[in-house]
Amino acid sequence: MSEPGDVLLTMSGIVKTFPGVRALDGVDLEVRAGEVHCLLGQNGAGKSTLIKVLAGAHQPDEGVITWRGEPATLGSPVAALKMGVATMYQELDLVEGLSVAENIFLGHEPATFGFTNRRSANNQTRKLMARLGHPEIPPSREVGLLSAAGQQLVSMARALVHDARLIVMDEPTAALAADEVDNLFRVVEDLTDDGVAVVYISHRLEEIRRIGDRVTVLKDGRTVGTNMPADTPTSELVNLMSGRQVETVFPHRDVSTVDEDNELLRVENLSRGGEFEHVSFTVRAGEIVGIAGLVGAGRSEVLETVYGARKSDTGSVWVNGKRLKPGSVMAAVAAGIGLAPEERKSQGLLLDQSVANNVTLASLPEYSRLGFTDQRRELKDSRATLERLDLRPADPRREVRTLSGGNQQKAVVARWLVRGTKVLLLDEPTRGVDVGARAELYRLIHELAATGVAVLLVSSEVPEVLGLSDRVLVMREGRVLTEAPAGELTEAAILDMVMEGSEVMA
Amino acid sequence: MSGLANEPSTRGDVSEKSPSTVEESVQTGPTKGVRTPSGLRLDIRLTILIGVLAALCAVGYILSPETFLGESNISIMLRLAAAIGVVSVGMTFVIISGGIDLSVGSMVALASVWMTTLATQEYGLFVMVICALAVGLGAGLINGVLISYGKVVPFIATLAMYASARGLAERLSGRQTQTVSEQGFLEFFRGDVLGIPVLIWMLALVFAVGWVVLNRTTFGRRTFAVGGNAEAARLAGINVRLHTALVYGIAGLCCGIAAIMVVARTTSGSSTNGMFYELDAIAAVVIGGTLLSGGRGTLIGTLIGVLIFTVVNSIFTQNNLDTATQNIAKGVIIVAAVLLQTASARTRKTAKT
């Protein structure tokens, strides 16, 4: 057993090249037993490649790895797991149709003569779930029925059952609500007290401050700062990551872009059973309206219902004075609404196709004559839009899959820009996007508003909603609690409303 | 597949960015291509397929040097390939859109029977043709509506059509072979135009039209979008249901055309026509590099897939080898093609950072 503070793992000079790309170009990392070691870096800085090297999924081309002082190779995912390194991927790799216990023991079920010993598995699972602070989750529960937080616990239990000494967590809080985050952090603290090391990847600096011990910063596949204390000033971390000065994350906004008399979107008394009720609001040209609330408060559902992707039970949506047919995306798009969905990859993009094909997807009739596509104009307009959005690389023929998260998000926005969309719905626009690219997206959203676009924004991050919006709706349990100009609200006030259930009812 | 993304655009349009070589190699994957001096991008898998086809032709030539590459044998091979080739065009659309159609053979049988009933033949050539096209299109649209609006899984919906269309064909024909007596029909479809059999012209025409529709029209673009990510297509305002229904309609229409070709070749309509066409067509499409999961595929690949099977058939018949061995050879070819496909998918995955 290693004592807390002992060096558990070192990586030095790790290089990993793929055809044409040097994904890792000299990464150094030192992880000690019992610490939470945070990994920071922009998308494309090499974090995901490094995680895969740690998990044994990728073999480095150069560099040395030591484990408890001995040279080691992470030859395969199984070898890594056997050595004591477990990885919790952002998209959890669980089998939804199997039970909690079956998932935890997947591949090494306790068995006698080939017959699985369900009782033993269930007992061990019960102990693990209790250790993780959730004894109420029964071992027989189907994993697909658990919440995101529950599934994450199962994933963690799977790491523990292998007696992992080092657990890699890739953005574990991305899908969690605030109280679930608290539980996760409590579990992480318990683990580190037992001498388990955690490599923690997150874009949220406040989380790193809360539970991190040391920070390593990656940029362009290299370690640019390592073993820094977790309370390193934000500006210093951001500077290391981006290599450029970031003064304020939220650009200054001139509210006078709001056209008071031009109400582009009006939502009246919209309800959908079990999801949200009596939601009413308006968004004017040039205005940014943000919806704050926890995951599950009904924010995304409101957005998707406005867009027609879900059908409302009651209420109406008006665009530019015309009532929309409920439950019809085609009607919404034709009326000038665009949506950048929450799940960019599964709901927004044709990953295998070119950026240009993705950009013109919603405007194919405009890019065709008698049904024939005008590919020259498609490429020209796509390229112009990519340059306008500073999407890098501005190559419309590139496959979308190869772009970073921030650039993929820009590709989705570009789709609505070429269409001349007047009402833009943004669902978690900066999820999985690094700090530098976030600032660019913020600037972009402001620019869109300045050109008269009405923006309706949903974000789990309260500062983001406050920093970007002119007006804010606060939602809890399917109801709008309050609506106020962003200037009159504070982060603490909103958190108080969504969590404690203040008496401020709209 | 290189179809949509880079066929027109790469021609001569070398990226303005200086490190373009780096970017090219990043985005390759299955589109892994080589730039020929003329700037045309050749898909590696397509190159391999053409190589396989050439090798098979060489084998055929070595085994029967006098006849194999003779004009008459090539003409016979292509006429035999014509109907299955046309069916494969429709199948390519369906599979790219993320579906499958098991009913193509039965639809060919139904259309061939319906167009050759005594009643239909009385009205002459044009009504026979229109009857075949309408029956094919109609059956295909029934598939499509069941799948897109009835939310029946494609496999099940077309399995039902597979059974019932052939049943209806048997009912209509009383399991009798219906000989074509309409001379105008036989004269035209069994004849030549510019020295090339009409059936081969039809095959070429259907492939050409299919290629244009798939690669140059919004319909084709939507087919790729629906198959690549139906949810993203829906949220971009595309009428995914209508499109899906139409794609199955196209498959049915192709079966109608194929029925005309089968009837012309055999001078009769029968409920046993088109047996196993679904398997041959799916095999040709898969060999051609179209992903069964949808979103990727080329008609050129399908054409070569059809030709590979045709050449194999010809080699076996020319040398009087039994059909059992022939079927084994076909199976081996299918497995080899799929292995090739997964191998290139693997290189693609590892290239992802």
Short mmCIF file of N, CA, C and O in Angstrom, two decimals, chain B residues 143-154 156-157 241:
data_model
loop_
_atom_site.label_atom_id
_atom_site.label_comp_id
_atom_site.label_asym_id
_atom_site.label_seq_id
_atom_site.Cartn_x
_atom_site.Cartn_y
_atom_site.Cartn_z
N ASN B 143 -43.81 0.18 -48.20
CA ASN B 143 -42.68 -0.04 -47.28
C ASN B 143 -42.34 1.25 -46.54
O ASN B 143 -42.21 1.29 -45.32
N GLY B 144 -42.14 2.31 -47.36
CA GLY B 144 -41.66 3.58 -46.81
C GLY B 144 -42.63 4.17 -45.79
O GLY B 144 -42.21 4.65 -44.73
N VAL B 145 -43.91 4.14 -46.11
CA VAL B 145 -44.91 4.72 -45.20
C VAL B 145 -44.98 3.90 -43.91
O VAL B 145 -45.04 4.46 -42.81
N LEU B 146 -44.93 2.59 -44.04
CA LEU B 146 -44.93 1.75 -42.84
C LEU B 146 -43.75 2.07 -41.94
O LEU B 146 -43.86 2.16 -40.73
N ILE B 147 -42.59 2.28 -42.58
CA ILE B 147 -41.37 2.50 -41.81
C ILE B 147 -41.35 3.90 -41.20
O ILE B 147 -41.09 4.06 -40.01
N SER B 148 -41.66 4.92 -42.02
CA SER B 148 -41.48 6.28 -41.52
C SER B 148 -42.68 6.76 -40.71
O SER B 148 -42.51 7.38 -39.67
N TYR B 149 -43.90 6.49 -41.17
CA TYR B 149 -45.06 6.98 -40.44
C TYR B 149 -45.61 5.93 -39.48
O TYR B 149 -46.12 6.26 -38.42
N GLY B 150 -45.49 4.63 -39.87
CA GLY B 150 -45.97 3.58 -38.97
C GLY B 150 -44.94 3.16 -37.94
O GLY B 150 -45.22 2.37 -37.06
N LYS B 151 -43.71 3.69 -38.09
CA LYS B 151 -42.62 3.40 -37.15
C LYS B 151 -42.36 1.90 -37.02
O LYS B 151 -42.06 1.40 -35.93
N VAL B 152 -42.51 1.17 -38.12
CA VAL B 152 -42.13 -0.25 -38.12
C VAL B 152 -40.65 -0.30 -38.50
O VAL B 152 -40.20 0.42 -39.39
N VAL B 153 -39.90 -1.15 -37.82
CA VAL B 153 -38.47 -1.28 -38.12
C VAL B 153 -38.32 -1.74 -39.58
O VAL B 153 -39.05 -2.63 -40.03
N PRO B 154 -37.36 -1.14 -40.34
CA PRO B 154 -37.22 -1.49 -41.77
C PRO B 154 -37.11 -3.00 -42.01
O PRO B 154 -37.71 -3.52 -42.95
N ILE B 156 -38.38 -5.45 -40.39
CA ILE B 156 -39.67 -6.12 -40.25
C ILE B 156 -40.63 -5.71 -41.38
O ILE B 156 -41.27 -6.55 -42.01
N ALA B 157 -40.71 -4.40 -41.64
CA ALA B 157 -41.65 -3.93 -42.66
C ALA B 157 -41.35 -4.57 -44.01
O ALA B 157 -42.25 -5.04 -44.71
N ARG B 241 -39.21 11.92 -42.12
CA ARG B 241 -40.19 10.86 -42.41
C ARG B 241 -40.51 10.80 -43.89
O ARG B 241 -40.47 9.73 -44.50
#
